[in-house]
Amino acid sequence: MRKVCIAGNWKMNMTPSEGKAFAASLAESVGDVTGNVSVVVAPPFITIPSVVEQVKNSNIKVAAQNMSDKESGAFTGEVSADMLLDAGVSIVILGHSERRALYKEDDAFINRKVLLALEKGLDVILCVGETLEERENGQLETVLKRQVTEGLKDVSPNDMSRVIIAYEPVWAIGTGKTATGDDANSAHAFIRGVVAEMLNEGVANSVIIQYGGSVKPSNVKSLMAMEHIDGALVGGASLSVENFAPIVRYND
Ligand code: 13P
């Protein structure tokens, strides 16, 4: 059975003091979750230290929302993998559609970060997903195949155990529109097939593929019931314990 990962991407929300209070209450509410489900939160960079401090005695892991493709040096405003590791981060989200669209990150750039993160010892959540226009033009599979093969280029089968893929259809992010369980499941199955082609069946069968896009307490159970959906990457609903806790405990 594949593992499950439920992650909250806070995006540009939560100051350090807000994040500290929120993480303390999250640790009380879902910090004891064990077994097959792992729980991750991804605060903004500056909020990371206060969150790490609050969740250190819980099972909640802390992720970053991005990192530099460079190791260190004259790159004003950037944050390196070593800095994240030193701050207690164990995972990094890369290739989020907001970074692809707003900051023009392309697959080759994202791939450099993926390889550097893995080399440094960070786990990776690689986000992929089509826009509405791409879906309507019948380009769903072309786009997913390109994002997966180029984003994961040169990742070894061994390192794939530290990679999660998040399928986030852009049209479902922050819109209240969720892909149907069947639509999401078939995209996930397609992604798994691409991984099998690139690497092997064993890797494809064990890679965690999260769904992201308007996940909430009311739809998480039906999404998680699908064969190829192994978790969720949650935006808006990860910003309140009232919403995030039942998503984490979808199976209770
Ligand atoms: P929403 O859950 O707000 O749609 O955001 C999804 C997302 O982008 C998570 O990375």
Short mmCIF file of C-alpha atoms and ligand atoms in Angstrom, two decimals:
data_model
loop_
_atom_site.label_atom_id
_atom_site.label_comp_id
_atom_site.label_asym_id
_atom_site.label_seq_id
_atom_site.Cartn_x
_atom_site.Cartn_y
_atom_site.Cartn_z
CA MET A 1 0.00 0.00 0.00
CA ARG A 2 1.25 3.46 -0.88
CA LYS A 3 1.82 6.02 1.84
CA VAL A 4 -0.39 9.11 2.08
CA CYS A 5 0.82 12.69 2.45
CA ILE A 6 -1.45 15.61 3.35
CA ALA A 7 0.33 18.93 2.96
CA GLY A 8 -0.76 22.49 3.59
CA ASN A 9 0.69 25.18 1.35
CA TRP A 10 0.19 28.44 3.21
CA LYS A 11 1.35 30.51 0.20
CA MET A 12 1.96 34.18 1.22
CA ASN A 13 -0.11 33.96 4.40
CA MET A 14 0.85 33.88 8.10
CA THR A 15 3.34 36.28 9.63
CA PRO A 16 5.86 34.70 12.00
CA SER A 17 3.66 35.43 15.01
CA GLU A 18 0.48 34.23 13.31
CA GLY A 19 2.28 31.11 12.12
CA LYS A 20 3.59 30.40 15.61
CA ALA A 21 0.12 30.49 17.17
CA PHE A 22 -1.40 28.53 14.31
CA ALA A 23 1.30 25.84 14.36
CA ALA A 24 0.88 25.40 18.11
CA SER A 25 -2.80 24.70 17.69
CA LEU A 26 -2.17 22.49 14.65
CA ALA A 27 0.36 20.45 16.65
CA GLU A 28 -2.25 19.91 19.34
CA SER A 29 -4.88 18.93 16.83
CA VAL A 30 -3.03 16.73 14.30
CA GLY A 31 0.50 16.41 15.69
CA ASP A 32 -0.17 12.86 16.83
CA VAL A 33 -1.16 11.51 13.41
CA THR A 34 0.94 8.45 12.62
CA GLY A 35 0.84 5.32 10.54
CA ASN A 36 0.29 5.65 6.86
CA VAL A 37 -0.42 9.40 6.81
CA SER A 38 2.27 12.05 6.96
CA VAL A 39 1.39 15.69 7.62
CA VAL A 40 3.35 18.58 6.16
CA VAL A 41 2.98 22.36 6.39
CA ALA A 42 4.70 24.85 4.09
CA PRO A 43 4.91 28.33 5.64
CA PRO A 44 6.53 31.36 3.97
CA PHE A 45 10.33 31.40 4.46
CA ILE A 46 10.32 33.96 7.26
CA THR A 47 7.67 32.08 9.22
CA ILE A 48 9.53 28.75 9.02
CA PRO A 49 11.60 29.06 12.25
CA SER A 50 8.62 29.80 14.49
CA VAL A 51 6.67 26.90 12.95
CA VAL A 52 9.61 24.47 13.28
CA GLU A 53 9.84 25.38 16.97
CA GLN A 54 6.14 24.71 17.56
CA VAL A 55 5.94 21.37 15.75
CA LYS A 56 9.28 19.91 16.84
CA ASN A 57 7.70 17.45 19.27
CA SER A 58 4.97 16.40 16.85
CA ASN A 59 4.85 14.33 13.68
CA ILE A 60 4.26 17.39 11.51
CA LYS A 61 7.02 18.07 8.97
CA VAL A 62 7.89 21.51 7.68
CA ALA A 63 8.34 22.28 3.99
CA ALA A 64 9.44 25.38 2.11
CA GLN A 65 7.45 26.74 -0.83
CA ASN A 66 10.49 27.31 -3.03
CA MET A 67 14.30 27.48 -2.99
CA SER A 68 17.16 28.79 -5.08
CA ASP A 69 18.67 26.75 -7.89
CA LYS A 70 22.08 28.00 -6.69
CA GLU A 71 24.06 26.72 -3.71
CA SER A 72 25.18 30.08 -2.29
CA GLY A 73 26.62 33.42 -3.29
CA ALA A 74 25.57 36.72 -4.82
CA PHE A 75 21.89 36.00 -5.46
CA THR A 76 20.04 38.76 -3.67
CA GLY A 77 16.73 37.72 -2.20
CA GLU A 78 17.24 33.99 -2.69
CA VAL A 79 17.13 31.20 -0.08
CA SER A 80 19.38 28.14 -0.40
CA ALA A 81 18.82 24.46 0.29
CA ASP A 82 21.44 24.55 3.07
CA MET A 83 19.61 27.42 4.77
CA LEU A 84 16.36 25.47 4.66
CA LEU A 85 17.98 22.34 6.08
CA ASP A 86 19.65 24.33 8.84
CA ALA A 87 16.29 25.88 9.74
CA GLY A 88 14.70 22.44 10.18
CA VAL A 89 12.99 22.10 6.80
CA SER A 90 12.91 18.60 5.32
CA ILE A 91 10.83 19.08 2.15
CA VAL A 92 10.55 21.69 -0.57
CA ILE A 93 7.65 22.39 -2.91
CA LEU A 94 8.95 23.08 -6.43
CA GLY A 95 7.25 24.04 -9.68
CA HIS A 96 4.02 25.36 -8.17
CA SER A 97 1.81 26.76 -10.93
CA GLU A 98 1.89 30.21 -9.31
CA ARG A 99 5.66 30.23 -9.67
CA ARG A 100 5.46 28.89 -13.21
CA ALA A 101 2.90 31.51 -14.25
CA LEU A 102 3.81 34.60 -12.21
CA TYR A 103 7.58 34.18 -12.02
CA LYS A 104 8.10 32.46 -15.36
CA GLU A 105 9.76 29.35 -13.96
CA ASP A 106 10.25 26.81 -16.73
CA ASP A 107 10.78 23.06 -16.57
CA ALA A 108 14.58 23.22 -16.95
CA PHE A 109 14.88 25.73 -14.10
CA ILE A 110 12.57 23.65 -11.90
CA ASN A 111 14.59 20.52 -12.74
CA ARG A 112 17.81 22.21 -11.56
CA LYS A 113 16.14 22.91 -8.22
CA VAL A 114 14.78 19.36 -7.97
CA LEU A 115 18.24 17.86 -8.51
CA LEU A 116 19.90 20.28 -6.09
CA ALA A 117 17.25 19.70 -3.38
CA LEU A 118 17.66 15.92 -3.63
CA GLU A 119 21.44 16.15 -3.64
CA LYS A 120 21.34 18.31 -0.52
CA GLY A 121 19.02 15.93 1.32
CA LEU A 122 15.65 17.65 0.98
CA ASP A 123 12.58 15.73 -0.13
CA VAL A 124 10.67 17.29 -3.03
CA ILE A 125 7.02 17.91 -3.86
CA LEU A 126 7.00 18.58 -7.61
CA CYS A 127 3.81 20.33 -8.76
CA VAL A 128 2.41 19.73 -12.23
CA GLY A 129 -0.90 20.61 -13.83
CA GLU A 130 -2.59 22.05 -16.88
CA THR A 131 -4.36 25.38 -17.37
CA LEU A 132 -7.99 25.48 -18.43
CA GLU A 133 -6.94 26.54 -21.92
CA GLU A 134 -4.55 23.60 -22.23
CA ARG A 135 -7.24 21.19 -21.02
CA GLU A 136 -9.81 22.58 -23.45
CA ASN A 137 -7.31 22.35 -26.31
CA GLY A 138 -6.77 18.66 -25.61
CA GLN A 139 -3.22 19.23 -24.33
CA LEU A 140 -3.66 17.70 -20.87
CA GLU A 141 -1.44 14.69 -21.47
CA THR A 142 1.20 16.58 -23.47
CA VAL A 143 1.56 19.16 -20.70
CA LEU A 144 1.67 16.61 -17.86
CA LYS A 145 4.16 14.43 -19.72
CA ARG A 146 6.44 17.39 -20.39
CA GLN A 147 6.28 18.71 -16.83
CA VAL A 148 6.95 15.27 -15.31
CA THR A 149 9.71 14.15 -17.68
CA GLU A 150 11.52 17.49 -17.74
CA GLY A 151 10.96 18.26 -14.05
CA LEU A 152 12.29 14.85 -12.98
CA LYS A 153 15.01 14.53 -15.62
CA ASP A 154 18.10 12.74 -14.25
CA VAL A 155 16.45 11.83 -10.93
CA SER A 156 17.60 8.31 -10.02
CA PRO A 157 15.10 5.54 -9.23
CA ASN A 158 16.55 5.53 -5.72
CA ASP A 159 15.96 9.24 -5.18
CA MET A 160 12.37 8.91 -6.41
CA SER A 161 11.51 7.56 -2.94
CA ARG A 162 12.04 11.17 -1.77
CA VAL A 163 9.86 12.71 -4.47
CA ILE A 164 6.13 13.38 -4.27
CA ILE A 165 4.26 14.56 -7.35
CA ALA A 166 1.35 16.96 -6.83
CA TYR A 167 -1.21 17.11 -9.61
CA GLU A 168 -2.76 20.56 -9.37
CA PRO A 169 -4.96 21.53 -12.31
CA VAL A 170 -4.47 25.30 -12.50
CA TRP A 171 -8.18 25.94 -13.07
CA ALA A 172 -9.02 24.25 -9.76
CA ILE A 173 -6.64 26.29 -7.61
CA GLY A 174 -8.34 28.82 -5.37
CA THR A 175 -11.43 28.76 -7.55
CA GLY A 176 -13.68 26.45 -5.55
CA LYS A 177 -13.78 24.19 -8.64
CA THR A 178 -12.46 20.73 -7.84
CA ALA A 179 -11.58 18.17 -10.48
CA THR A 180 -13.99 15.25 -10.18
CA GLY A 181 -12.54 12.18 -8.53
CA ASP A 182 -12.58 10.44 -11.90
CA ASP A 183 -10.86 13.29 -13.77
CA ALA A 184 -8.19 13.60 -11.09
CA ASN A 185 -7.74 9.84 -10.92
CA SER A 186 -7.20 9.52 -14.65
CA ALA A 187 -4.64 12.35 -14.63
CA HIS A 188 -2.87 10.63 -11.72
CA ALA A 189 -2.91 7.29 -13.55
CA PHE A 190 -1.45 9.01 -16.59
CA ILE A 191 1.32 10.59 -14.49
CA ARG A 192 2.10 7.19 -12.95
CA GLY A 193 2.40 5.79 -16.46
CA VAL A 194 4.85 8.53 -17.41
CA VAL A 195 6.97 7.70 -14.36
CA ALA A 196 6.90 4.01 -15.32
CA GLU A 197 8.10 4.87 -18.82
CA MET A 198 10.86 7.14 -17.50
CA LEU A 199 12.07 4.86 -14.71
CA ASN A 200 10.28 1.61 -13.94
CA GLU A 201 6.99 0.11 -12.75
CA GLY A 202 8.20 -0.31 -9.18
CA VAL A 203 8.99 3.38 -8.83
CA ALA A 204 5.72 4.33 -10.54
CA ASN A 205 3.67 2.14 -8.21
CA SER A 206 5.23 3.55 -5.09
CA VAL A 207 5.43 7.27 -5.93
CA ILE A 208 2.96 9.36 -3.89
CA ILE A 209 0.76 11.51 -6.16
CA GLN A 210 -1.15 14.23 -4.32
CA TYR A 211 -4.13 16.08 -5.70
CA GLY A 212 -4.35 19.84 -5.20
CA GLY A 213 -7.03 22.35 -6.12
CA SER A 214 -9.86 23.43 -3.79
CA VAL A 215 -9.49 20.42 -1.50
CA LYS A 216 -11.74 20.86 1.54
CA PRO A 217 -13.25 18.73 4.31
CA SER A 218 -16.33 18.06 2.18
CA ASN A 219 -14.53 16.61 -0.85
CA VAL A 220 -11.37 15.03 0.59
CA LYS A 221 -12.95 11.65 1.33
CA SER A 222 -14.22 11.10 -2.20
CA LEU A 223 -10.90 12.22 -3.72
CA MET A 224 -8.91 9.98 -1.38
CA ALA A 225 -11.11 7.03 -2.29
CA MET A 226 -9.66 7.06 -5.82
CA GLU A 227 -7.04 4.43 -6.62
CA HIS A 228 -4.27 6.76 -7.75
CA ILE A 229 -4.80 9.67 -5.31
CA ASP A 230 -2.37 9.39 -2.41
CA GLY A 231 -2.79 12.66 -0.62
CA ALA A 232 -3.60 16.31 -0.96
CA LEU A 233 -1.77 19.58 -1.37
CA VAL A 234 -4.11 22.04 0.28
CA GLY A 235 -4.07 25.82 -0.12
CA GLY A 236 -6.93 27.88 1.31
CA ALA A 237 -8.31 25.15 3.55
CA SER A 238 -4.91 24.64 5.20
CA LEU A 239 -5.15 28.08 6.82
CA SER A 240 -7.57 27.08 9.54
CA VAL A 241 -7.32 24.17 11.95
CA GLU A 242 -11.07 23.74 11.62
CA ASN A 243 -10.65 22.89 7.93
CA PHE A 244 -7.20 21.33 7.83
CA ALA A 245 -7.67 18.86 10.72
CA PRO A 246 -10.62 17.01 9.13
CA ILE A 247 -8.71 16.86 5.84
CA VAL A 248 -5.78 15.22 7.64
CA ARG A 249 -8.19 12.89 9.44
CA TYR A 250 -10.21 12.10 6.31
CA ASN A 251 -10.10 8.44 7.22
CA ASP A 252 -11.52 8.69 10.74
P1 13P B 1 -6.40 25.81 -3.03
O1 13P B 1 -6.57 24.62 -2.11
O2 13P B 1 -6.59 27.13 -2.33
O3 13P B 1 -7.19 25.66 -4.28
O4 13P B 1 -4.84 25.82 -3.48
C1 13P B 1 -4.27 24.66 -3.97
C2 13P B 1 -2.81 24.87 -4.11
O5 13P B 1 -2.35 25.63 -4.95
C3 13P B 1 -1.93 24.17 -3.17
O6 13P B 1 -0.59 24.24 -3.56
#
